[in-house]
């Protein structure tokens, strides 16, 4: 259905004495991941990054040309990775389905 | 060409939630998301998506038609006008600090319907084409003018289905009013902020008035069958009542539903409760505590079921598309079509909040009056913006099929309607609420499942409410 050459790599957990995916204390520990973005995904990834913090206020995202950085003091790197893949997939489905959705709505409103 | 009309949400407890544009949903795992993202869907994935109506192919007219039908159930098609909020007087015998309409004093002249306004309202009722009518009398305190209430009710005798709701503070119960209340088509709605102390602090200001209200409420509860009386609290998030004390105050009166409302950023509250513009995390945490406690109580004592009204409305919007007609959560949210508000001076507003904004001097969102009608450009202008269908944030939101649009709320809080959706209190509130609902939908807790079934009006508790695909 969908092709992607996006590679997301966990890079590092910063400022954390130990990894504790289930018991994070808000405001104390910040996790950051860096997700590499393939050339075909750059436009979608930039849009997706813009929406991350809007829908998930505990996460901030910064899009660069070929990678995206996400950080949160409430989510582990694994959780951030899953979140990014979800947001990216969502954005892709929105973009790919835009024409179809518009056509369906036009049919309905007619 | 094949498309997946799905939107995804990383859910705090259910994994990844996938919601079809028509509202069908399933929970899934990160590995399924990876397979979709990387174009590695298995035969099993495709079979599942196809079977559940999530796969649209250009060459499959039947599935497309089924999807269109399901989609149409999510889009409000307003009928003719059959729901009116009438404000026969703006005068009130209380002075609550968060009064949403900046009520007028008890003896102030010029805040009741004139003879001409009454005649025009009755004339409008005569023009209605339908066989159903619902009228809510608001105020001020509408029971100060039983003569106007009686005149309206008498004019509605021709409707096959009639329902009249009188929203009253129950400070005074005259024989006149009791006679109106005794009608089987009349329902009573009042405010009960919790225990006597909380109610006195928020509304009556003195214990004698509070005792009078409670005595009146108790006498009406004893006089009428269940379902005749409803009550709702207004809660100050900065000083919310104890959860069990609040629930007890409702349960002991035999009231089965409680509509938790934080102070509305309207009327006097705009000045006296400035913090009510945005509901902070403490309100949301309180809301969750109340609903969780309701679930526990329903499980402990199955002889009666309590519900939080707005939670149930949103829950039913997920499972029963088209069944709910709550006018504050619709998409589109048609203005001045099937529902209007007629103020004390005959001015017509699209919603009660619009009336409050005008009364506060914030903005005039009136769409006409009962003398000359309301089908003009002001109404059309509002309706052009009353959908969530084309908002870029809503288009990306998994909860869009269940959610709505309330431009009057945006204007009340931000003075404009083009604030990014996710920055609005409306959006934050509903994201939180639908997250919470799906947390319970996918909960293994038998108590949660038991309450959900009752709130959905199901005859029994199903094994599961939502499917999962790994």
Coordinates of C-alpha atoms in Angstrom, one line a residue:
Chain A
X1 CA 0.0 0.0 0.0
X2 CA 2.5 2.5 1.1
X3 CA 6.2 2.6 0.4
X4 CA 8.6 4.3 2.7
X5 CA 12.3 4.6 3.0
X6 CA 12.1 6.3 6.3
X7 CA 14.5 5.0 8.8
X8 CA 14.0 6.0 12.4
X9 CA 16.8 5.6 14.7
X10 CA 16.9 6.0 18.4
X11 CA 19.8 8.1 19.1
X12 CA 20.2 9.0 22.7
X13 CA 18.5 9.5 26.0
X14 CA 19.9 12.6 27.6
X15 CA 20.1 13.8 31.1
X16 CA 18.8 10.5 32.4
X17 CA 20.6 8.5 35.1
X18 CA 18.6 5.4 34.2
X19 CA 16.0 4.2 31.7
X20 CA 12.6 3.9 33.2
X21 CA 9.9 3.6 30.6
X22 CA 7.0 3.3 33.0
X23 CA 7.7 5.6 35.8
X24 CA 8.8 8.9 34.3
X25 CA 8.6 11.9 36.5
X26 CA 7.3 14.9 34.5
X27 CA 9.6 17.9 34.2
X28 CA 12.7 16.0 35.5
X29 CA 14.0 13.9 32.7
X30 CA 14.0 14.6 29.1
X31 CA 14.3 12.0 26.3
X32 CA 15.3 13.0 22.8
X33 CA 15.3 10.9 19.7
X34 CA 16.5 11.6 16.2
X35 CA 14.6 10.1 13.3
X36 CA 16.3 10.1 9.9
X37 CA 14.1 11.0 7.1
X38 CA 14.5 9.6 3.6
X39 CA 14.4 11.9 0.6
X40 CA 10.9 10.8 -0.5
X41 CA 9.5 11.5 3.0
X42 CA 10.9 15.0 3.6
X43 CA 7.8 17.0 2.8
X44 CA 5.5 14.7 4.7
X45 CA 7.9 14.5 7.6
X46 CA 8.0 18.3 7.9
X47 CA 4.2 18.5 8.0
X48 CA 4.0 15.6 10.5
X49 CA 6.6 17.3 12.7
X50 CA 4.4 20.4 12.8
X51 CA 1.5 18.5 14.1
X52 CA 3.2 16.4 16.7
X53 CA 3.1 19.0 19.5
X54 CA -0.3 20.2 18.6
X55 CA -1.9 16.7 19.1
X56 CA 0.6 15.6 21.8
X57 CA 1.5 18.7 23.9
X58 CA 4.0 16.7 26.0
X59 CA 6.2 16.2 22.9
X60 CA 8.1 18.8 21.0
X61 CA 9.4 18.2 17.5
X62 CA 11.9 20.0 15.2
X63 CA 12.2 19.1 11.6
X64 CA 15.5 19.5 9.8
X65 CA 16.2 18.7 6.2
X66 CA 16.9 15.0 6.6
X67 CA 16.0 14.3 10.1
X68 CA 13.4 15.1 12.8
X69 CA 14.1 15.5 16.5
X70 CA 11.5 14.7 19.1
X71 CA 11.8 15.2 22.8
X72 CA 9.6 14.8 25.8
X73 CA 9.9 14.5 29.6
X74 CA 7.0 12.1 29.8
X75 CA 7.8 9.5 27.1
X76 CA 10.6 7.1 26.7
X77 CA 12.6 6.9 23.5
X78 CA 10.7 3.8 22.5
X79 CA 7.4 5.6 23.1
X80 CA 8.7 8.6 21.1
X81 CA 9.7 6.4 18.3
X82 CA 6.2 4.8 18.1
X83 CA 4.6 8.2 18.3
X84 CA 6.6 9.5 15.4
X85 CA 5.8 6.5 13.3
X86 CA 2.1 6.9 14.1
X87 CA 2.1 10.6 13.3
X88 CA 4.0 10.1 10.1
X89 CA 1.7 7.3 9.0
X90 CA -1.3 9.5 9.8
X91 CA 0.1 12.4 7.7
X92 CA 0.8 10.1 4.8
X93 CA -2.7 8.6 4.9
X94 CA -4.1 12.2 5.0
X95 CA -2.0 13.3 2.0
X96 CA -2.6 10.2 0.0
X97 CA -6.3 10.1 0.8
X98 CA -7.0 13.8 0.3
X99 CA -8.3 13.5 -3.3
X100 CA -10.4 10.5 -2.5
X101 CA -11.9 12.2 0.6
X102 CA -12.7 15.4 -1.3
X103 CA -14.4 13.4 -4.0
X104 CA -16.5 11.4 -1.5
X105 CA -17.5 14.6 0.3
X106 CA -18.5 16.2 -3.0
X107 CA -20.6 13.1 -3.8
X108 CA -22.3 13.4 -0.4
X109 CA -23.0 17.1 -0.6
X110 CA -24.3 16.9 -4.2
Chain B
X1 CA -6.2 2.9 -6.6
X2 CA -6.6 1.8 -3.0
X3 CA -7.0 4.2 -0.1
X4 CA -7.2 3.7 3.6
X5 CA -9.7 6.3 5.0
X6 CA -8.1 6.0 8.4
X7 CA -6.7 8.5 10.9
X8 CA -4.3 7.4 13.6
X9 CA -3.9 8.4 17.2
X10 CA -1.2 7.3 19.6
X11 CA -3.4 6.5 22.6
X12 CA -2.1 6.6 26.1
X13 CA -3.5 3.1 27.0
X14 CA -5.1 1.5 23.9
X15 CA -2.0 1.4 21.7
X16 CA -2.5 3.0 18.3
X17 CA -6.1 3.9 17.6
X18 CA -7.2 3.8 14.0
X19 CA -10.5 5.5 13.2
X20 CA -12.2 5.4 9.8
X21 CA -13.7 8.6 8.4
X22 CA -17.1 7.1 9.2
X23 CA -16.1 6.5 12.8
X24 CA -15.5 2.7 12.7
X25 CA -12.4 2.0 14.7
X26 CA -9.9 -0.5 15.9
X27 CA -6.8 -0.5 18.1
X28 CA -3.6 -1.8 16.9
X29 CA 0.1 -2.2 17.6
X30 CA 3.2 -0.4 16.6
X31 CA 4.1 -3.3 14.3
X32 CA 1.0 -2.8 12.2
X33 CA 1.7 0.9 11.9
X34 CA 5.2 0.0 10.7
X35 CA 3.8 -2.4 8.1
X36 CA 1.5 0.3 6.8
X37 CA 4.3 2.9 6.8
X38 CA 6.7 0.6 5.1
X39 CA 4.3 -0.9 2.6
X40 CA 4.6 -4.4 4.1
X41 CA 0.9 -5.1 4.9
X42 CA 0.3 -8.9 5.1
X43 CA -2.5 -10.8 3.5
X44 CA -4.0 -11.0 7.0
X45 CA -3.8 -7.2 7.3
X46 CA -5.5 -6.6 4.0
X47 CA -8.2 -9.1 4.7
X48 CA -8.9 -7.5 8.0
X49 CA -9.0 -4.0 6.6
X50 CA -11.2 -5.1 3.7
X51 CA -13.6 -7.0 6.0
X52 CA -14.0 -4.0 8.3
X53 CA -14.6 -1.5 5.6
X54 CA -11.3 0.3 5.9
X55 CA -10.1 -0.4 2.4
X56 CA -11.5 1.6 -0.5
X57 CA -10.8 0.5 -4.0
X58 CA -11.8 2.5 -7.0
X59 CA -13.2 -0.7 -8.7
X60 CA -15.3 -1.7 -5.7
X61 CA -18.5 0.4 -6.0
X62 CA -20.4 -1.5 -3.3
X63 CA -17.8 -0.8 -0.5
X64 CA -17.6 2.8 -1.6
X65 CA -21.3 3.1 -1.4
X66 CA -21.4 1.5 2.0
X67 CA -18.6 3.9 3.1
X68 CA -20.5 6.9 1.8
X69 CA -23.6 5.8 3.7
X70 CA -21.7 5.4 6.9
X71 CA -20.1 8.8 6.3
X72 CA -23.4 10.4 5.7
X73 CA -24.6 9.2 9.1
X74 CA -21.9 11.4 10.6
X75 CA -23.0 14.5 8.9
X76 CA -25.9 16.4 10.5
X77 CA -28.8 17.0 8.2
X78 CA -30.9 19.6 10.1
X79 CA -34.7 19.3 9.9
X80 CA -37.1 22.1 10.4
X81 CA -37.2 24.2 13.5
X82 CA -38.4 22.1 16.4
X83 CA -36.3 23.2 19.4
X84 CA -36.6 26.6 20.9
X85 CA -35.0 28.2 24.0
X86 CA -37.3 30.9 25.1
X87 CA -36.3 33.6 27.6
X88 CA -39.6 35.2 28.8
X89 CA -37.7 37.3 31.4
X90 CA -34.1 38.1 32.2
X91 CA -35.0 39.1 35.7
X92 CA -33.9 36.7 38.5
X93 CA -34.3 36.3 42.2
X94 CA -30.7 35.1 42.7
X95 CA -27.4 36.7 41.9
X96 CA -24.8 34.0 41.2
X97 CA -21.2 35.1 40.8
X98 CA -20.9 33.2 37.5
X99 CA -24.3 34.0 36.0
X100 CA -23.8 33.4 32.3
X101 CA -26.3 35.9 31.1
X102 CA -25.7 38.8 33.5
X103 CA -29.2 38.6 34.7
X104 CA -31.4 41.6 35.5
X105 CA -32.5 42.6 39.0
X106 CA -35.9 41.3 40.3
X107 CA -37.6 44.7 40.1
X108 CA -36.0 46.0 36.9
X109 CA -38.5 47.0 34.2
X110 CA -38.0 46.2 30.5
X111 CA -36.6 42.8 30.8
X112 CA -39.8 40.7 30.2
X113 CA -41.5 39.9 26.9
X114 CA -43.9 42.6 25.9
X115 CA -47.3 41.8 24.6
X116 CA -46.0 42.3 21.1
X117 CA -43.1 39.9 21.6
X118 CA -45.4 37.3 23.1
X119 CA -47.7 37.6 20.1
X120 CA -44.8 37.3 17.7
X121 CA -43.5 34.2 19.4
X122 CA -46.9 32.6 19.3
X123 CA -47.2 33.5 15.7
X124 CA -43.8 31.8 15.0
X125 CA -45.0 28.7 16.8
X126 CA -48.0 28.6 14.5
X127 CA -45.8 28.6 11.4
X128 CA -43.8 25.5 12.4
X129 CA -44.4 22.7 10.0
X130 CA -43.4 19.7 12.1
X131 CA -45.3 17.5 14.5
X132 CA -42.7 17.7 17.3
X133 CA -41.7 20.6 19.5
X134 CA -39.3 21.0 22.3
X135 CA -39.2 24.2 24.2
X136 CA -36.8 25.1 27.0
X137 CA -37.7 28.1 29.2
X138 CA -34.6 29.8 30.3
X139 CA -33.9 33.1 32.0
X140 CA -33.4 35.0 34.2
X141 CA -35.8 33.0 36.2
X142 CA -38.7 32.0 33.9
X143 CA -41.0 31.0 36.8
X144 CA -41.3 34.7 37.6
X145 CA -43.7 34.8 34.6
X146 CA -45.9 31.7 34.7
X147 CA -48.5 33.6 32.5
X148 CA -46.0 33.7 29.6
X149 CA -45.1 30.0 30.1
X150 CA -48.7 29.0 30.1
X151 CA -49.5 31.0 27.0
X152 CA -46.7 29.3 25.1
X153 CA -47.6 25.8 26.3
X154 CA -51.3 26.4 25.4
X155 CA -50.2 27.4 21.8
X156 CA -48.3 24.1 21.4
X157 CA -51.3 21.8 22.0
X158 CA -51.4 21.0 18.3
X159 CA -48.1 19.3 18.2
X160 CA -48.2 15.5 18.5
X161 CA -45.0 15.3 20.5
X162 CA -44.4 18.1 23.0
X163 CA -41.7 18.6 25.6
X164 CA -41.3 21.6 27.8
X165 CA -38.3 22.1 30.0
X166 CA -38.4 24.8 32.7
X167 CA -35.0 25.8 33.8
X168 CA -35.5 27.2 37.3
X169 CA -33.5 27.9 40.4
X170 CA -36.5 26.6 42.5
X171 CA -36.3 29.4 45.0
X172 CA -40.0 29.9 44.9
X173 CA -42.8 27.3 44.3
X174 CA -46.1 29.0 43.8
X175 CA -49.4 27.2 43.2
X176 CA -49.4 28.7 39.7
X177 CA -46.0 27.1 38.9
X178 CA -46.9 23.8 40.5
X179 CA -49.9 23.6 38.2
X180 CA -47.6 24.0 35.2
X181 CA -45.1 21.5 36.6
X182 CA -47.9 18.9 37.1
X183 CA -48.3 18.6 33.3
X184 CA -46.8 15.3 32.1
X185 CA -45.2 17.1 29.2
X186 CA -43.3 19.5 31.5
X187 CA -39.9 18.7 32.8
X188 CA -37.9 20.6 35.4
X189 CA -34.2 21.4 35.2
X190 CA -32.4 23.0 38.0
X191 CA -28.9 23.7 39.3
X192 CA -27.4 21.8 42.2
X193 CA -23.8 22.6 42.8
X194 CA -23.2 19.8 45.4
X195 CA -23.8 19.8 49.1
X196 CA -25.6 22.6 50.8
X197 CA -22.5 24.5 51.7
X198 CA -21.1 24.5 48.1
X199 CA -24.5 25.4 46.7
X200 CA -24.8 28.3 49.2
X201 CA -21.3 29.6 48.4
X202 CA -21.8 29.5 44.7
X203 CA -25.4 30.7 44.4
X204 CA -27.7 31.5 47.2
X205 CA -25.2 33.3 49.5
X206 CA -27.3 32.5 52.6
X207 CA -28.3 29.3 54.2
X208 CA -32.0 30.2 54.5
X209 CA -32.3 30.5 50.7
X210 CA -30.3 27.3 50.3
X211 CA -32.6 25.5 52.7
X212 CA -35.6 26.8 50.8
X213 CA -34.2 25.6 47.5
X214 CA -33.4 22.1 48.9
X215 CA -36.9 21.9 50.5
X216 CA -38.5 22.7 47.2
X217 CA -36.3 20.3 45.3
X218 CA -37.1 17.5 47.8
X219 CA -40.8 18.2 47.6
X220 CA -40.7 18.0 43.8
X221 CA -38.7 14.8 43.8
X222 CA -41.3 13.3 46.1
X223 CA -44.1 14.6 44.0
X224 CA -43.0 13.4 40.6
X225 CA -41.8 10.2 39.0
X226 CA -38.1 9.6 38.1
X227 CA -37.0 11.4 35.0
X228 CA -39.2 14.4 35.5
X229 CA -36.5 16.4 37.3
X230 CA -32.9 16.9 36.2
X231 CA -30.2 18.9 37.8
X232 CA -26.7 20.0 36.9
X233 CA -23.9 21.5 38.8
X234 CA -21.6 24.4 37.9
X235 CA -18.2 23.7 39.3
X236 CA -15.5 26.0 40.2
X237 CA -12.4 24.1 39.1
X238 CA -10.3 26.1 41.7
X239 CA -12.5 24.8 44.5
X240 CA -14.3 21.7 43.3
X241 CA -16.6 19.8 45.8
X242 CA -15.6 16.5 47.2
X243 CA -16.4 13.8 44.6
X244 CA -18.5 11.6 46.9
X245 CA -20.3 14.6 48.5
X246 CA -21.2 15.8 45.0
X247 CA -22.4 12.4 43.9
X248 CA -24.3 11.8 47.1
X249 CA -26.2 15.0 46.7
X250 CA -27.5 13.7 43.4
X251 CA -28.0 10.1 44.3
X252 CA -29.9 10.8 47.5
X253 CA -32.4 12.9 45.5
X254 CA -32.8 10.0 43.0
X255 CA -31.2 12.0 40.2
X256 CA -29.4 9.6 37.9
X257 CA -27.5 11.9 35.6
X258 CA -25.1 14.6 36.5
X259 CA -23.8 17.0 33.8
X260 CA -20.4 18.2 35.1
X261 CA -19.8 21.7 33.9
X262 CA -17.0 24.0 34.8
X263 CA -17.8 27.6 35.1
X264 CA -18.7 28.9 31.7
X265 CA -16.6 31.8 30.4
X266 CA -19.7 33.9 29.9
X267 CA -21.6 36.8 31.6
X268 CA -20.4 37.8 35.1
X269 CA -17.9 34.9 35.0
X270 CA -15.8 36.8 32.4
X271 CA -14.9 39.2 35.1
X272 CA -15.3 37.3 38.3
X273 CA -13.9 34.0 37.2
X274 CA -11.3 35.0 34.6
X275 CA -9.5 31.6 35.0
X276 CA -12.5 29.9 33.4
X277 CA -11.4 30.9 29.9
X278 CA -9.1 27.8 29.8
X279 CA -9.8 24.6 31.7
X280 CA -6.5 23.4 33.2
X281 CA -5.3 20.0 34.0
X282 CA -6.8 20.1 37.5
X283 CA -10.3 20.3 36.0
X284 CA -9.7 17.4 33.7
X285 CA -8.2 15.4 36.5
X286 CA -11.3 16.2 38.6
X287 CA -13.6 15.2 35.8
X288 CA -11.8 11.8 35.4
X289 CA -12.0 11.2 39.2
X290 CA -15.8 11.8 39.2
X291 CA -16.4 9.5 36.2
X292 CA -14.2 6.8 37.7
X293 CA -16.0 7.1 41.0
X294 CA -19.4 6.9 39.2
X295 CA -18.2 3.6 37.6
X296 CA -17.2 2.2 41.0
X297 CA -20.5 3.2 42.6
X298 CA -22.5 1.7 39.7
X299 CA -20.5 -1.6 40.2
X300 CA -20.9 -1.6 43.9
X301 CA -24.7 -1.0 43.8
X302 CA -26.3 -2.3 40.7
X303 CA -29.7 -1.3 41.7
X304 CA -29.2 2.2 40.2
X305 CA -27.1 3.7 37.5
X306 CA -25.6 7.1 37.6
X307 CA -24.1 8.7 34.6
X308 CA -22.2 11.9 33.6
X309 CA -24.3 13.3 30.9
X310 CA -21.7 14.7 28.5
X311 CA -19.6 11.6 28.8
X312 CA -22.6 9.5 27.7
X313 CA -23.4 11.9 24.9
X314 CA -19.9 11.5 23.5
X315 CA -19.9 7.8 24.0
X316 CA -23.1 7.4 22.1
X317 CA -21.7 9.6 19.3
X318 CA -19.1 7.0 18.8
X319 CA -21.4 4.0 18.7
X320 CA -24.7 5.4 17.6
X321 CA -24.0 7.9 14.7
X322 CA -26.9 10.2 14.1
X323 CA -28.8 9.3 17.3
X324 CA -27.6 12.1 19.4
X325 CA -28.9 15.6 18.9
X326 CA -27.0 17.5 21.5
X327 CA -26.8 20.9 19.9
X328 CA -23.4 21.8 21.4
X329 CA -21.6 18.9 19.7
X330 CA -22.6 18.5 16.1
X331 CA -20.9 18.5 12.7
X332 CA -21.8 20.6 10.9
X333 CA -23.4 22.6 13.7
X334 CA -26.2 24.3 11.8
X335 CA -27.0 27.8 13.2
X336 CA -30.6 29.1 13.4
X337 CA -32.1 26.2 11.4
X338 CA -33.5 23.5 13.7
X339 CA -32.8 25.3 16.9
X340 CA -33.0 29.0 18.0
X341 CA -33.0 31.1 21.1
X342 CA -35.5 33.9 21.6
X343 CA -34.3 36.5 24.1
X344 CA -36.4 38.6 26.5
X345 CA -36.6 41.4 23.8
X346 CA -37.6 39.1 20.9
X347 CA -34.1 39.0 19.5
X348 CA -33.2 35.6 18.0
X349 CA -29.8 34.0 18.6
X350 CA -28.3 30.8 17.1
X351 CA -27.3 29.5 20.5
X352 CA -27.7 30.3 24.2
X353 CA -24.0 31.2 24.3
X354 CA -24.4 33.7 21.5
X355 CA -27.1 35.4 23.6
X356 CA -24.7 35.5 26.5
X357 CA -22.0 37.1 24.4
X358 CA -24.4 39.8 23.3
X359 CA -25.5 40.4 26.9
X360 CA -21.9 40.7 28.0
X361 CA -21.3 43.3 25.3
X362 CA -18.6 41.1 23.6
X363 CA -20.2 40.7 20.2
X364 CA -23.7 40.8 18.7
X365 CA -24.3 37.4 17.1
X366 CA -28.0 37.8 16.8
X367 CA -29.5 36.5 13.5
X368 CA -32.8 38.4 13.6
X369 CA -35.9 38.7 15.7
X370 CA -39.3 37.1 16.1
X371 CA -40.9 40.1 14.3
X372 CA -39.0 40.0 11.0
X373 CA -37.4 36.5 11.0
X374 CA -33.9 35.2 11.1
X375 CA -33.2 33.7 7.7
X376 CA -30.8 36.3 6.6
X377 CA -27.1 36.9 5.8
X378 CA -26.0 36.9 9.4
X379 CA -27.2 33.3 9.8
X380 CA -25.7 32.3 6.5
X381 CA -22.4 33.8 7.5
X382 CA -22.2 31.8 10.7
X383 CA -23.2 28.6 8.9
X384 CA -20.4 29.0 6.4
X385 CA -17.9 28.3 9.2
X386 CA -19.8 25.8 11.3
X387 CA -18.2 22.6 10.2
X388 CA -15.0 20.7 11.2
X389 CA -14.8 19.0 7.9
X390 CA -12.2 21.3 6.3
X391 CA -10.1 22.3 9.2
X392 CA -6.5 21.1 8.7
X393 CA -6.3 19.9 12.3
X394 CA -9.6 18.2 12.3
X395 CA -8.7 16.5 9.1
X396 CA -5.8 14.9 10.9
X397 CA -7.7 14.0 14.0
X398 CA -8.9 10.5 14.7
X399 CA -11.8 11.9 16.7
X400 CA -13.2 14.1 13.9
X401 CA -16.1 11.8 13.1
X402 CA -17.4 12.0 16.7
X403 CA -16.5 15.7 17.3
X404 CA -18.2 18.9 16.4
X405 CA -17.7 22.6 15.8
X406 CA -18.7 25.4 18.1
X407 CA -17.7 28.8 16.6
X408 CA -19.6 30.7 19.3
X409 CA -17.4 29.1 22.0
X410 CA -14.3 30.1 20.0
X411 CA -15.5 33.7 19.8
X412 CA -16.4 33.7 23.5
X413 CA -12.9 32.7 24.5
X414 CA -10.7 34.1 21.8
X415 CA -12.7 36.8 20.0
X416 CA -12.2 35.0 16.7
X417 CA -12.8 31.7 14.9
X418 CA -9.5 31.2 13.1
X419 CA -7.4 30.2 16.1
X420 CA -5.6 27.0 15.3
X421 CA -8.1 24.3 16.3
X422 CA -5.7 22.5 18.6
X423 CA -5.1 25.7 20.5
X424 CA -8.7 26.0 21.5
X425 CA -10.3 24.9 24.7
X426 CA -13.0 23.1 22.7
X427 CA -10.4 20.9 21.0
X428 CA -8.3 20.3 24.1
X429 CA -11.5 19.3 26.0
X430 CA -12.6 16.9 23.4
X431 CA -9.2 15.3 22.8
X432 CA -9.0 14.6 26.5
X433 CA -12.6 13.4 26.7
X434 CA -12.3 11.0 23.7
X435 CA -9.0 9.7 24.9
X436 CA -10.6 9.0 28.2
X437 CA -13.6 7.3 26.6
X438 CA -11.3 5.0 24.5
X439 CA -9.3 4.2 27.6
X440 CA -12.5 2.8 29.0
X441 CA -13.6 1.2 25.8
X442 CA -10.4 -0.8 25.7
X443 CA -10.4 -1.3 29.5
X444 CA -10.4 -4.9 31.0
X445 CA -12.1 -3.6 34.1
X446 CA -15.5 -5.3 34.4
X447 CA -16.8 -2.3 36.3
X448 CA -16.0 0.1 33.4
X449 CA -17.5 -2.3 30.9
X450 CA -20.7 -2.6 33.0
X451 CA -21.2 1.2 33.2
X452 CA -20.4 1.7 29.5
X453 CA -23.2 -0.8 28.6
X454 CA -25.7 1.0 30.7
X455 CA -24.7 4.4 29.3
X456 CA -25.1 3.0 25.8
X457 CA -28.5 1.7 26.8
X458 CA -27.5 -1.9 26.0
X459 CA -29.5 -4.8 27.4
X460 CA -26.4 -6.6 28.5
X461 CA -22.7 -6.1 28.8
X462 CA -20.8 -7.1 25.7
X463 CA -17.5 -9.0 25.8
X464 CA -15.7 -6.2 24.1
X465 CA -16.5 -2.7 22.8
X466 CA -13.7 -2.4 20.3
X467 CA -11.7 -4.7 18.2
X468 CA -8.0 -5.1 18.0
X469 CA -5.8 -6.0 15.1
X470 CA -2.2 -6.9 15.8

